[in-house]
Short mmCIF file of C-alpha atoms in Angstrom, two decimals:
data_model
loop_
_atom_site.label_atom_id
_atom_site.label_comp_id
_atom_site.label_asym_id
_atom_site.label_seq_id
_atom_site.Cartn_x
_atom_site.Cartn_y
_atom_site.Cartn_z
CA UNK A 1 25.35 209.78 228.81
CA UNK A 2 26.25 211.99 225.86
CA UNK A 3 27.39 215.61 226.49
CA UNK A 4 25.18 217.89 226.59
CA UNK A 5 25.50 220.90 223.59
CA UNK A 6 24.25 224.26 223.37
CA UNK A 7 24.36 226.90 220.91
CA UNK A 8 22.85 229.64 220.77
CA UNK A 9 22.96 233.94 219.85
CA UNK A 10 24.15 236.93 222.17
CA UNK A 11 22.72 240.21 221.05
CA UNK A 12 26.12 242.51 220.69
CA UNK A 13 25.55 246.48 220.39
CA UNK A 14 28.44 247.35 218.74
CA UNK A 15 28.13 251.22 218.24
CA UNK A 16 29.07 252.03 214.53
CA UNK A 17 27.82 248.65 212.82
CA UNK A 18 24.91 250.04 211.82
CA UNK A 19 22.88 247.20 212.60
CA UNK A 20 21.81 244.92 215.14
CA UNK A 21 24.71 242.38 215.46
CA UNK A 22 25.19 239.00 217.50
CA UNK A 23 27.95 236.62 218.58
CA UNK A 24 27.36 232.74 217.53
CA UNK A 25 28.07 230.56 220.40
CA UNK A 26 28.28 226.82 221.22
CA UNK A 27 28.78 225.23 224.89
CA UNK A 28 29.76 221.87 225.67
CA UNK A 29 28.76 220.52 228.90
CA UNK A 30 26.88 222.44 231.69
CA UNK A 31 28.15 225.53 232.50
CA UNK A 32 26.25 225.83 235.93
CA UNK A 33 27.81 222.51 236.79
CA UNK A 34 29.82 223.18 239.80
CA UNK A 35 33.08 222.90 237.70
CA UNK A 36 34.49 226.60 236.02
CA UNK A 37 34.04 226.34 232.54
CA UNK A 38 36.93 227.03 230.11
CA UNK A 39 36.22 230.18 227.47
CA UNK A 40 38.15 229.62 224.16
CA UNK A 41 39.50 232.46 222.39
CA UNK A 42 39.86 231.48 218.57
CA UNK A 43 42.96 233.36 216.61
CA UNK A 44 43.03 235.72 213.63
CA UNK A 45 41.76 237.44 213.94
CA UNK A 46 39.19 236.70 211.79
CA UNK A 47 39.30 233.40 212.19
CA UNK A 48 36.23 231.05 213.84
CA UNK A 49 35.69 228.28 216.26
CA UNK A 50 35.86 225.69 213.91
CA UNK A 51 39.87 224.83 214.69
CA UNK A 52 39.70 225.09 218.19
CA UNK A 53 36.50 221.66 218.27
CA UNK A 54 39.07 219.50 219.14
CA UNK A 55 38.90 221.43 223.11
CA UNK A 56 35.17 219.72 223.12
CA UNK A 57 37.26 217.03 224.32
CA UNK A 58 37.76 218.53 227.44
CA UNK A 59 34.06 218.39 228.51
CA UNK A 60 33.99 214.26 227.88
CA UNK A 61 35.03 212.31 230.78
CA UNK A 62 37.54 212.00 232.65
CA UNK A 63 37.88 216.11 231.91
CA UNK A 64 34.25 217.15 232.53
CA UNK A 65 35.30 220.52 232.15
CA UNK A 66 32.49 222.86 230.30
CA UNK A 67 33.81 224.79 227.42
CA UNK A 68 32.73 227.42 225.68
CA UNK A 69 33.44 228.52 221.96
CA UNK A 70 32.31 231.43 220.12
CA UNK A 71 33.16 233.25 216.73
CA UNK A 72 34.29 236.51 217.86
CA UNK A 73 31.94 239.35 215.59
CA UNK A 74 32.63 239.56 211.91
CA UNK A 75 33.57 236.12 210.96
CA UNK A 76 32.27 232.45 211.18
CA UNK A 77 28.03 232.35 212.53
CA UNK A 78 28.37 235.89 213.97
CA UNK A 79 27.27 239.09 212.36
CA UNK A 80 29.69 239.53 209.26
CA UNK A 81 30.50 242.77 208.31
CA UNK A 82 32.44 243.05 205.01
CA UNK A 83 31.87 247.07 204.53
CA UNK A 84 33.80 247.82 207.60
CA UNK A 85 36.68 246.24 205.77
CA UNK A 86 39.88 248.61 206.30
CA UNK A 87 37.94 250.31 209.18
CA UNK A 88 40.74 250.49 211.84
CA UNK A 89 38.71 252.87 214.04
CA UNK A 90 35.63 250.16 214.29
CA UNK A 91 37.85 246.91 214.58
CA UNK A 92 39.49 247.45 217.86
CA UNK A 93 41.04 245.51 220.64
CA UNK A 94 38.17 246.89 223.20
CA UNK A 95 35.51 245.83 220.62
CA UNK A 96 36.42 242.20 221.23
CA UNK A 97 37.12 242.15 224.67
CA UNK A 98 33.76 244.16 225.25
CA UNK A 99 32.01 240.95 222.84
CA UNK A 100 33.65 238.90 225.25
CA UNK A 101 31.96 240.07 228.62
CA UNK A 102 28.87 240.97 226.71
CA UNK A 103 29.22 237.20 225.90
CA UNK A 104 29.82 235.94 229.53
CA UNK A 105 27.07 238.26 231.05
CA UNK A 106 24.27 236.79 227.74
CA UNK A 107 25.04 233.16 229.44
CA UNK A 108 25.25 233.82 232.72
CA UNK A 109 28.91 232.98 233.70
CA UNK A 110 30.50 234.66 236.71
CA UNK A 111 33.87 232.72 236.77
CA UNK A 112 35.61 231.74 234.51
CA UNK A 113 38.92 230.41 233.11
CA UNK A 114 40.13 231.63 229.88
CA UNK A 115 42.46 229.80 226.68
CA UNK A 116 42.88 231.98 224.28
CA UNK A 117 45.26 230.54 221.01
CA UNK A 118 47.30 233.07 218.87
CA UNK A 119 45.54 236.31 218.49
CA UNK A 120 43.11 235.08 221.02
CA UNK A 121 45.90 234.62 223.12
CA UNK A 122 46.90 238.02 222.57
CA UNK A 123 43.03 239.04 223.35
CA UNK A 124 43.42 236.69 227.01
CA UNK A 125 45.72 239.17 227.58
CA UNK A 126 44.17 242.32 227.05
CA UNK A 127 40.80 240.91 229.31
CA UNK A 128 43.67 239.62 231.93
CA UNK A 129 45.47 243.45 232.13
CA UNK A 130 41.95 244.87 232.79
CA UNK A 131 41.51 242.80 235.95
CA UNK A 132 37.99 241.31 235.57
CA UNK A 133 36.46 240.16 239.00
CA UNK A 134 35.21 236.81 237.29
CA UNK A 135 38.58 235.62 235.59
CA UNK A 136 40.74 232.79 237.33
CA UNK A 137 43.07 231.46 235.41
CA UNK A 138 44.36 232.04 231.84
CA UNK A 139 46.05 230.06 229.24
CA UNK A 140 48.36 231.50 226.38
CA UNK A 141 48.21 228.96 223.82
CA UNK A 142 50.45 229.64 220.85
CA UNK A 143 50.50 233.29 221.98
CA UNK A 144 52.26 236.59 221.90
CA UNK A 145 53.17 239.71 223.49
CA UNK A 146 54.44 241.37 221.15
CA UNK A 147 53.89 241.88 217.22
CA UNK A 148 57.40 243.49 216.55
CA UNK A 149 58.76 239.53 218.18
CA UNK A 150 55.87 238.04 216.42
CA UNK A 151 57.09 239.61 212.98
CA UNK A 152 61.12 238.81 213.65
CA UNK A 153 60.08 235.09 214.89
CA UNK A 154 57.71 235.11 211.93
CA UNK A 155 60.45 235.73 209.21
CA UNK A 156 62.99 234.14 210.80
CA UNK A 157 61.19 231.01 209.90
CA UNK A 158 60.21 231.68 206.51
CA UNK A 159 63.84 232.31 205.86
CA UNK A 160 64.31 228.61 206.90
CA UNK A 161 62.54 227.27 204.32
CA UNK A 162 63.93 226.08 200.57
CA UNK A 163 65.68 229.12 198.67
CA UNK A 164 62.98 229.00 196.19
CA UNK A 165 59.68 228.93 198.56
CA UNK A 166 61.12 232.30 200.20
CA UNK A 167 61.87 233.73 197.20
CA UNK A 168 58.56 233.13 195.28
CA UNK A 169 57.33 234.68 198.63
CA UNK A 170 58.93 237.38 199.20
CA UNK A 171 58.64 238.27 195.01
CA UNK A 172 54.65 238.15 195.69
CA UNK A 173 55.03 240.18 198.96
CA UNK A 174 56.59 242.98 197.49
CA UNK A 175 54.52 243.31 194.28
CA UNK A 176 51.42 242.63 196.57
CA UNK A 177 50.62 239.81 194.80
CA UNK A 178 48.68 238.41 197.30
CA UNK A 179 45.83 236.65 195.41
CA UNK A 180 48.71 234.69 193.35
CA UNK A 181 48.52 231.44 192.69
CA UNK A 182 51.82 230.96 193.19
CA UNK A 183 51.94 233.00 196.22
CA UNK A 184 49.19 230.74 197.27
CA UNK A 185 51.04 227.45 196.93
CA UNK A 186 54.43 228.67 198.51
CA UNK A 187 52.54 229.92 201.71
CA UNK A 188 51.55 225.67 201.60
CA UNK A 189 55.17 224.73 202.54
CA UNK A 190 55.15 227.75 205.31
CA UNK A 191 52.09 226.72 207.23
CA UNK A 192 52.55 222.80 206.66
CA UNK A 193 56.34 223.37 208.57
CA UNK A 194 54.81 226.14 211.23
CA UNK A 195 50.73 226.09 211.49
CA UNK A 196 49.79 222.27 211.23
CA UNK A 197 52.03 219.78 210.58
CA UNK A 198 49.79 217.29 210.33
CA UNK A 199 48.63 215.89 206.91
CA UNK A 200 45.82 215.89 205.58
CA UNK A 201 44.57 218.80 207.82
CA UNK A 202 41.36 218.04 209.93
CA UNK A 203 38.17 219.35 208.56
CA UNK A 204 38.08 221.75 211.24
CA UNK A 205 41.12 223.05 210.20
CA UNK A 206 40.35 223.51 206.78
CA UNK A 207 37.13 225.48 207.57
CA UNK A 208 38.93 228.06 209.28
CA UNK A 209 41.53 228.09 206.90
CA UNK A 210 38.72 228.72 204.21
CA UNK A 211 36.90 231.61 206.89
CA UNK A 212 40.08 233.32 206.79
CA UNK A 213 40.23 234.19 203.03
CA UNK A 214 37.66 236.74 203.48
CA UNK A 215 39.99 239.69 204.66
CA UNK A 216 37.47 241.88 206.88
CA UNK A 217 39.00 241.72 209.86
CA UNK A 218 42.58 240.12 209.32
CA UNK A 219 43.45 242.27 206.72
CA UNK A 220 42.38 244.93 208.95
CA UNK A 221 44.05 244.16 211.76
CA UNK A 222 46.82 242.38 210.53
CA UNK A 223 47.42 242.30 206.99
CA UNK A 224 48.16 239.84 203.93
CA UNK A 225 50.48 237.22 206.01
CA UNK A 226 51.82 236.19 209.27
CA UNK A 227 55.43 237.64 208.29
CA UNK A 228 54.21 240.59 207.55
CA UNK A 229 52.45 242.90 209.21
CA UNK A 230 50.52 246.14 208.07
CA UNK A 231 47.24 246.52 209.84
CA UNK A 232 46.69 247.96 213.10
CA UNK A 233 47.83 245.50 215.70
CA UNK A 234 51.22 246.31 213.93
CA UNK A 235 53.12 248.30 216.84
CA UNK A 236 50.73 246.17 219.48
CA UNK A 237 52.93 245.07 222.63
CA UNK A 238 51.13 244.82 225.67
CA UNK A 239 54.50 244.19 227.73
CA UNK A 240 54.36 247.03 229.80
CA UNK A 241 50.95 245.88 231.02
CA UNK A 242 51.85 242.43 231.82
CA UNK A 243 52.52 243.36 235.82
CA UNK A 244 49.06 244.04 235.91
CA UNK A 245 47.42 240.69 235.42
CA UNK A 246 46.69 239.26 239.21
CA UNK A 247 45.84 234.87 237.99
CA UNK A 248 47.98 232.67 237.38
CA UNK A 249 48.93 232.14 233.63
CA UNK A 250 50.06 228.77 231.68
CA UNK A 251 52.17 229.24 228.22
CA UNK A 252 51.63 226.50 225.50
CA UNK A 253 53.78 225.99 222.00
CA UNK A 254 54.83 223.80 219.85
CA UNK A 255 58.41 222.78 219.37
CA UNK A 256 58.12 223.50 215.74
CA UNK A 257 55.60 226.60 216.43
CA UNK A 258 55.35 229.64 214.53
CA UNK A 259 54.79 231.06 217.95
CA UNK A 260 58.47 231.06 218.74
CA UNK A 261 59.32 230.84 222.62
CA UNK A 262 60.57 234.38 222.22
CA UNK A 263 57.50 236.11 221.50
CA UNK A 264 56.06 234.80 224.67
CA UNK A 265 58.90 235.12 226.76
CA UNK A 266 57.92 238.71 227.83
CA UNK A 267 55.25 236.96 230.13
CA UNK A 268 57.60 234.54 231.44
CA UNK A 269 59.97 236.92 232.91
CA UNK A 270 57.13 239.34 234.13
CA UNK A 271 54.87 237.43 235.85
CA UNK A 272 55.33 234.99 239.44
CA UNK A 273 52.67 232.69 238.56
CA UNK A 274 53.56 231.01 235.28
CA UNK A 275 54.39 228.00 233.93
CA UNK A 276 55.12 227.01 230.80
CA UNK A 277 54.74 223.64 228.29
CA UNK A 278 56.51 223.01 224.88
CA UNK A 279 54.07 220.36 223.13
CA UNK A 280 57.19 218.66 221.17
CA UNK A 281 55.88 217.19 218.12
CA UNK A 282 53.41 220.43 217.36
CA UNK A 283 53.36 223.30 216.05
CA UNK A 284 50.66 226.57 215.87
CA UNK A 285 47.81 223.68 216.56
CA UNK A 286 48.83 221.39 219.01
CA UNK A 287 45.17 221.03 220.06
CA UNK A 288 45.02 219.14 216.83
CA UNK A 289 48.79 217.63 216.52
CA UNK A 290 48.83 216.19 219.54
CA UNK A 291 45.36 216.20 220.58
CA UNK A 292 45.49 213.70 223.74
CA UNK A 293 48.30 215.66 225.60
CA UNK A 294 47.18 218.91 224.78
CA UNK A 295 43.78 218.23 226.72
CA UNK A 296 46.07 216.62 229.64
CA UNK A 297 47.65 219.44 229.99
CA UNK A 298 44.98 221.84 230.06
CA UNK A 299 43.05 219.91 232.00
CA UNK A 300 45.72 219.54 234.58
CA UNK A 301 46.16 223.36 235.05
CA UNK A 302 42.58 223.98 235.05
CA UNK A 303 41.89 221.52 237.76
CA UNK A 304 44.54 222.47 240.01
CA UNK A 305 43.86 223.67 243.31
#
């Protein structure tokens, strides 16, 4: 028997849109099946649900695990919102983690685990510090604590990469040359050695890749690149937090990961219940890279008693 899918629309207030918005959703499986269903948190931000299909997996057999997936507000099949671009009052950690619960509440989940991958994992962490009664167990995949680590990891990196890639890069970067073509084709060789290595890129890849040229709420956030960082999660470190979160929390990254283990590590030494897997032939998207022992292992944590 095929598995079940739902999508559907949560009405989100979100005071200072303007307008009535709503957060796109899609759940595999049966979410009132007896069996916690897994929330996925898709990066960014900005990004959408489209490179994080692969987790549908989970909810086939032997897994049977429900999932849900969602494109957070402002990108993907939620309410877009292109004139708040540069608005770092309206996009806010709180506005997301308040889309999240308003998101949980819309389908009727009490408990729930949580995966959230790069900035989602970042997001995992801010719903983790505020101590949610439904939340049981969360997974950093690809994730950070930190920005300032994220940025040092980040270039560090780049500055492995050919003489001429970096400096065509760095060129661009500082005459904010962002839109070059050039630019462009040099950030290839970056994201092919540290994002996905595989090649070509799954479709599902490539969509996000494509969602995350519009700059609404990455460039807001964020800013032009992954190396460097301008918007307003710039000086974001939720370290001091981290004794707060009460579940028990896995760390996933790749070997090859632009999510270097020391950008994570913060959550390794703070917290009792953690454990921690190095995919070794991935990178940022070992959901995709190594797609059959990414779900093992997710599955496996989920599932334990």
């Amino acid at each position: 028997m095929p598995v079940p899918v739902t999508e559907g629309f949560a009405p989100l207030s979100v005071p200072g849109a303007g307008k009535p918005c709503q957060t796109y959703y899609k759940i595999f499986g049966e979410v009132k099946s007896g069996v916690t269903p897994l929330i996925a948190l898709h990066g960014g931000p900005g990004a959408t649900m489209n490179y994080l299909l692969s987790l549908a997996d989970l909810a086939e057999p032997p897994y049977d695990i429900p999932v849900v997936l969602y494109d957070q507000v402002g990108c993907g099949g939620s309410t877009l919102l292109p004139e708040k671009a540069g608005d770092v009052d309206f996009w806010t950690v709180q506005l997301f983690v308040d889309e999240f619960h308003n998101l949980m509440k819309h389908i009727g989940i009490e408990t729930y685990d949580v995966l959230g991958h790069s900035w989602g994992s970042m997001l995992g962490l801010e719903i983790a510090v505020r101590q949610p009664t439904g939340l049981r167990r969360l997974i950093l995949s690809s994730g950070l604590a930190s920005m300032k680590l994220w940025e040092e990891a980040t270039r560090k990196l780049l500055n492995t990469l050919p003489p001429d890639v970096v400096e065509t890069i760095n060129k661009h970067e500082r005459a904010g040359t962002f839109d070059s073509p050039e630019y462009a084709e040099a950030m290839v060789a970056y994201n092919q050695q540290f994002v996905c290595r595989l090649d070509p890129y799954p479709p599902e890849v490539l969509a996000t890749f494509k969602a995350l040229e519009d700059p609404t709420v990455y460039g807001t956030m964020e800013g032009p690149s992954e190396f460097t960082i301008t918007g307003s999660l710039k000086t974001w470190n939720i370290t001091p937090q981290l004794p707060k979160i009460t579940v028990p929390v896995l760390i996933t990254n790749g070997a090859y990961d632009e999510a270097a283990d020391s950008v994570i590590a913060p959550v390794w030494k703070a917290l009792p219940r953690v454990k921690w897997y190095t995919f070794p032939d991935s990178s940022h998207m070992a959901q995709w890279e190594e797609r059959a022992k990414f779900m093992q292992v997710i599955a496996g944590y989920v599932k334990l008693e």
